[in-house]
Tab-separated table of C-alpha atoms (C1' of nucleotides) in Angstrom:
chain	number	residue	atom	x	y	z
A	202	MET	CA	0.078	0.041	-0.284
A	203	ASN	CA	1.344	3.594	-0.547
A	204	ARG	CA	2.526	5.045	2.532
A	205	PHE	CA	1.807	8.843	1.409
A	206	ARG	CA	-1.867	8.488	0.659
A	207	PRO	CA	-2.963	12.617	1.014
A	208	LEU	CA	-5.400	13.636	3.726
A	209	PRO	CA	-8.670	14.651	2.438
A	210	PRO	CA	-9.809	18.521	2.328
A	211	SER	CA	-12.409	17.396	4.646
A	212	PHE	CA	-9.386	16.898	7.186
A	213	TYR	CA	-8.766	21.043	7.070
A	214	ARG	CA	-12.322	21.537	7.183
A	215	ARG	CA	-12.192	22.350	10.964
A	216	PRO	CA	-10.886	24.944	13.788
A	217	ALA	CA	-7.206	25.958	12.812
A	218	GLU	CA	-5.975	24.787	16.310
A	219	ILE	CA	-7.474	21.319	16.057
A	220	VAL	CA	-5.742	20.778	12.212
A	221	ALA	CA	-2.572	22.428	13.671
A	222	ARG	CA	-2.243	19.482	16.667
A	223	ASP	CA	-3.492	16.873	13.863
A	224	LEU	CA	-0.953	17.977	11.200
A	225	LEU	CA	2.152	17.270	13.666
A	226	GLY	CA	3.769	14.273	12.456
A	227	ARG	CA	2.420	13.973	9.075
A	228	TYR	CA	4.125	13.722	5.682
A	229	LEU	CA	4.506	16.888	3.853
A	230	VAL	CA	5.310	15.614	0.080
A	231	ARG	CA	6.428	17.526	-2.575
A	232	GLU	CA	7.300	15.766	-5.727
A	233	LEU	CA	9.607	18.012	-8.146
A	234	ASP	CA	11.206	17.558	-11.071
A	235	GLY	CA	9.801	13.428	-10.935
A	236	GLU	CA	11.656	13.472	-7.664
A	237	ARG	CA	9.579	13.008	-4.270
A	238	LEU	CA	10.534	14.818	-1.338
A	239	VAL	CA	9.275	14.143	2.160
A	240	LEU	CA	9.084	16.213	5.585
A	241	ARG	CA	7.913	14.787	8.589
A	242	LEU	CA	5.913	17.967	10.357
A	243	VAL	CA	7.268	18.584	13.683
A	244	GLU	CA	6.380	22.182	14.086
A	245	VAL	CA	3.152	24.116	13.286
A	246	GLU	CA	1.099	27.468	14.286
A	247	ALA	CA	-2.169	28.075	14.132
A	248	TYR	CA	-3.806	31.647	12.810
A	249	LEU	CA	-7.221	31.983	13.481
A	250	GLY	CA	-8.780	34.671	10.690
A	251	ALA	CA	-10.235	38.104	11.485
A	252	PRO	CA	-10.241	37.477	15.444
A	253	ASP	CA	-6.350	36.947	15.366
A	254	ARG	CA	-4.106	40.080	15.294
A	255	ALA	CA	-1.039	38.170	13.964
A	256	SER	CA	-3.461	36.675	11.071
A	257	HIS	CA	-2.821	37.967	7.808
A	258	ALA	CA	-6.744	37.853	7.715
A	259	TRP	CA	-6.715	39.889	10.754
A	260	ASP	CA	-10.157	42.247	10.722
A	261	GLY	CA	-11.141	40.626	7.403
A	262	ARG	CA	-8.101	42.333	5.873
A	263	ARG	CA	-7.541	41.246	2.236
A	264	THR	CA	-5.233	42.092	-0.460
A	265	PRO	CA	-3.905	40.188	-3.442
A	266	ARG	CA	-1.282	38.784	-1.631
A	267	ASN	CA	-3.166	37.150	0.944
A	268	GLU	CA	-6.282	36.476	-1.385
A	269	SER	CA	-5.683	32.277	-1.055
A	270	LEU	CA	-6.335	32.413	2.450
A	271	TYR	CA	-9.702	33.129	1.697
A	272	LEU	CA	-10.287	29.715	-0.023
A	273	PRO	CA	-11.902	26.355	1.628
A	274	GLY	CA	-9.758	24.847	3.954
A	275	GLY	CA	-7.394	22.156	2.010
A	276	HIS	CA	-5.549	24.788	-0.180
A	277	ALA	CA	-2.190	26.044	-0.052
A	278	TYR	CA	-1.234	29.716	0.908
A	279	VAL	CA	1.846	30.798	-0.134
A	280	TYR	CA	3.074	34.300	0.938
A	281	PHE	CA	6.548	36.050	0.373
A	282	ILE	CA	7.653	37.658	3.332
A	283	TYR	CA	11.191	39.921	3.935
A	284	GLY	CA	11.469	40.469	0.508
A	285	MET	CA	13.570	36.801	0.844
A	286	HIS	CA	11.245	34.314	2.261
A	287	PHE	CA	8.174	31.843	0.906
A	288	CYS	CA	6.252	30.565	3.910
A	289	LEU	CA	3.920	27.563	3.441
A	290	ASN	CA	0.044	27.417	5.097
A	291	ALA	CA	-2.413	25.437	4.820
A	292	VAL	CA	-6.040	26.939	5.067
A	293	THR	CA	-8.392	25.669	6.774
A	294	GLY	CA	-11.947	25.902	7.876
A	295	GLU	CA	-14.884	27.191	5.739
A	296	ALA	CA	-14.159	29.301	2.639
A	297	GLY	CA	-13.914	33.081	3.675
A	298	VAL	CA	-12.810	32.300	7.105
A	299	GLY	CA	-9.113	33.098	6.177
A	300	SER	CA	-8.065	30.772	9.298
A	301	ALA	CA	-4.571	28.394	7.885
A	302	VAL	CA	-1.914	26.539	9.824
A	303	LEU	CA	1.330	27.775	9.479
A	304	LEU	CA	4.078	24.842	8.517
A	305	ARG	CA	7.085	26.029	10.372
A	306	ALA	CA	9.689	22.862	10.464
A	307	GLY	CA	10.089	19.280	9.054
A	308	ALA	CA	12.204	16.348	9.304
A	309	PRO	CA	13.604	14.787	6.174
A	310	VAL	CA	12.001	11.338	5.650
A	311	GLU	CA	13.035	11.334	2.067
A	312	GLY	CA	14.967	13.009	-0.754
A	313	GLU	CA	17.085	14.785	1.795
A	314	GLU	CA	20.020	15.164	-0.985
A	315	ARG	CA	18.089	17.031	-3.104
A	316	MET	CA	16.285	19.355	-0.153
A	317	ALA	CA	19.790	20.352	0.931
A	318	GLU	CA	20.579	21.441	-2.565
A	319	ASN	CA	17.687	23.200	-2.981
A	320	ARG	CA	18.661	25.174	-0.165
A	321	GLY	CA	20.997	26.726	-2.744
A	322	TRP	CA	22.286	30.147	-0.784
A	323	LEU	CA	19.854	29.574	2.566
A	324	LYS	CA	23.851	27.518	2.888
A	325	LYS	CA	24.808	26.344	6.203
A	326	VAL	CA	22.616	23.469	6.106
A	327	ARG	CA	23.482	21.899	9.426
A	328	PRO	CA	22.004	18.102	10.814
A	329	GLY	CA	18.903	18.723	12.193
A	330	ASP	CA	17.975	21.875	10.539
A	331	LEU	CA	17.342	21.321	6.742
A	332	ALA	CA	14.114	22.511	7.179
A	333	GLY	CA	13.878	24.129	10.575
A	334	GLY	CA	11.999	26.948	9.852
A	335	PRO	CA	8.977	28.158	7.275
A	336	GLY	CA	11.701	30.089	5.012
A	337	LYS	CA	14.074	26.988	5.431
A	338	LEU	CA	11.596	24.685	4.794
A	339	CYS	CA	10.133	26.083	1.423
A	340	ARG	CA	13.696	26.487	0.027
A	341	ALA	CA	14.172	22.962	0.562
A	342	LEU	CA	10.940	21.658	-1.253
A	343	GLY	CA	11.203	24.085	-3.606
A	344	VAL	CA	7.729	25.820	-2.796
A	345	GLY	CA	7.354	29.271	-4.114
A	346	ARG	CA	4.256	31.420	-5.389
A	347	GLU	CA	3.323	29.108	-8.403
A	348	LEU	CA	1.921	26.965	-5.512
A	349	ASP	CA	-0.023	29.605	-3.827
A	350	GLY	CA	-3.571	28.184	-3.867
A	351	VAL	CA	-3.204	24.771	-4.931
A	352	LEU	CA	-5.184	21.495	-3.435
A	353	LEU	CA	-3.248	19.987	-0.733
A	354	ASP	CA	-4.599	16.373	-1.757
A	355	ARG	CA	-2.647	15.467	-4.997
A	356	PRO	CA	0.873	16.129	-6.336
A	357	PRO	CA	2.732	17.879	-6.956
A	358	LEU	CA	2.467	18.976	-2.993
A	359	TYR	CA	0.292	16.960	-0.635
A	360	ILE	CA	-0.073	16.020	3.216
A	361	ALA	CA	-0.226	12.162	3.920
A	362	LYS	CA	-1.026	10.212	6.783
A	363	GLY	CA	2.328	9.607	7.946
A	364	GLU	CA	3.123	9.321	11.863
A	365	PRO	CA	0.522	11.400	13.595
A	366	GLU	CA	1.255	12.511	17.276
A	367	ALA	CA	-1.963	13.508	18.208
A	368	ALA	CA	-3.201	10.029	17.874
A	369	GLU	CA	-0.564	8.946	20.752
A	370	GLY	CA	-2.244	11.933	23.050
A	371	THR	CA	-0.968	14.904	23.526
A	372	GLY	CA	2.189	14.118	25.702
A	373	ARG	CA	4.427	14.431	22.811
A	374	ILE	CA	2.952	18.042	21.917
A	375	VAL	CA	4.105	21.124	23.413
A	376	ALA	CA	2.159	24.580	22.735
A	377	SER	CA	3.403	27.833	23.063
A	378	PRO	CA	3.416	31.267	21.770
A	379	ARG	CA	3.944	32.086	18.242
A	380	ILE	CA	7.015	33.305	16.715
A	381	GLY	CA	7.501	36.829	15.695
A	382	VAL	CA	4.052	38.298	16.442
A	383	ASP	CA	5.271	40.259	19.931
A	384	TYR	CA	3.388	43.309	17.764
A	385	ALA	CA	-0.045	41.346	18.177
A	386	GLY	CA	-1.115	42.632	21.524
A	387	GLU	CA	-3.165	39.647	23.707
A	388	ALA	CA	-2.981	37.720	20.420
A	389	ALA	CA	1.279	37.232	21.062
A	390	ALA	CA	0.558	34.979	23.728
A	391	TRP	CA	-2.205	32.809	22.440
A	392	PRO	CA	-0.601	29.299	22.933
A	393	LEU	CA	-1.137	28.361	19.053
A	394	ARG	CA	2.583	27.242	18.075
A	395	PHE	CA	2.706	23.583	18.565
A	396	SER	CA	5.457	21.213	18.299
A	397	VAL	CA	6.967	17.424	18.701
A	398	ALA	CA	8.595	17.058	22.260
A	399	GLY	CA	12.288	16.422	22.068
A	400	GLU	CA	12.300	17.062	18.230
A	401	ARG	CA	15.736	18.277	16.898
A	402	ASN	CA	13.953	19.767	14.128
A	403	VAL	CA	12.471	22.424	14.891
A	404	SER	CA	13.158	26.267	13.790
A	405	ARG	CA	13.519	27.516	18.119
A	406	PRO	CA	13.813	25.453	21.195
A	407	TRP	CA	10.531	25.143	23.524
A	408	PRO	CA	10.445	28.113	26.317
A	409	GLY	CA	11.657	27.337	29.981
B	261	DC	C1'	3.984	59.737	-1.803
B	262	DG	C1'	7.222	58.100	1.941
B	263	DG	C1'	8.592	55.621	5.608
B	264	DA	C1'	8.228	51.478	8.049
B	265	DA	C1'	7.583	47.096	9.782
B	266	DG	C1'	7.041	42.452	8.954
B	267	DA	C1'	4.160	34.792	10.185
B	268	DT	C1'	12.936	35.114	8.048
B	269	DC	C1'	17.601	33.962	7.697
B	270	DC	C1'	22.389	34.766	7.094
B	271	DA	C1'	26.788	36.856	8.868
B	272	DC	C1'	29.642	39.357	11.415
B	273	DT	C1'	30.792	41.185	16.441
C	110	DG	C1'	23.421	40.891	19.479
C	111	DT	C1'	22.934	43.538	15.557
C	112	DG	C1'	22.435	44.481	10.373
C	113	DG	C1'	21.474	43.762	5.706
C	114	DA	C1'	18.607	41.604	2.021
C	115	DT	C1'	14.541	44.546	-0.561
C	116	DC	C1'	8.542	42.519	-1.420
C	117	DT	C1'	4.246	43.443	0.270
C	118	DT	C1'	1.059	46.346	3.026
C	119	DC	C1'	-0.204	49.785	6.121
C	120	DC	C1'	-0.523	54.344	8.075
C	121	DG	C1'	0.408	59.506	8.220
C	122	DA	C1'	1.102	63.597	5.942
DNA sequence: CGGAAGATCCACT
DNA sequence: GTGGATCTTCCGA
């Protein structure tokens, strides 16, 4: 049987924080030039949409850049940030909500060599840091603007069942405040960053 | 219209 | 710990 069967769109049509936890341990699969690149998701963040000041959809904001954030759950939202980097999200909930899960870090499962090549000028590819951060993750997988708005249930980009952490209970899942959102008032403290305890392939250590 | 800052990362001190 | 890369959006003049 296929180890990399995609999750259906219905998986994503739930609240972002539920989907975020459920995504930990899943396989993020990218097919690139006939090659299969696979990361096991170890760090994600939930963004809640209009009520969440840290979200690109805060207060219902709509711009050309974030348009795909309002698609139905199960689509990709890829955006360009700091004039340098792409970030990949899985849109969650129903169409028009604007909630999503940012895929922050993954551990290599397949295609590690190619992913290291993709990193290119984002060099310093050290063990445990191949995709340890949202910009690095996109760079490693060759994810760019052309994948903004695609459905995540088929090649060339999908998320497969993998080895979900949530299925083991919450013992291995750590919740903490999101990274780089200090400007977001109360929302900055919401514990919407989720990572796998003990994983070294994360963007930053855990608090405490 | 201009300046500032951002869901980032790297090089250097 | 600081500065730079330089796209996109926001806000004040």
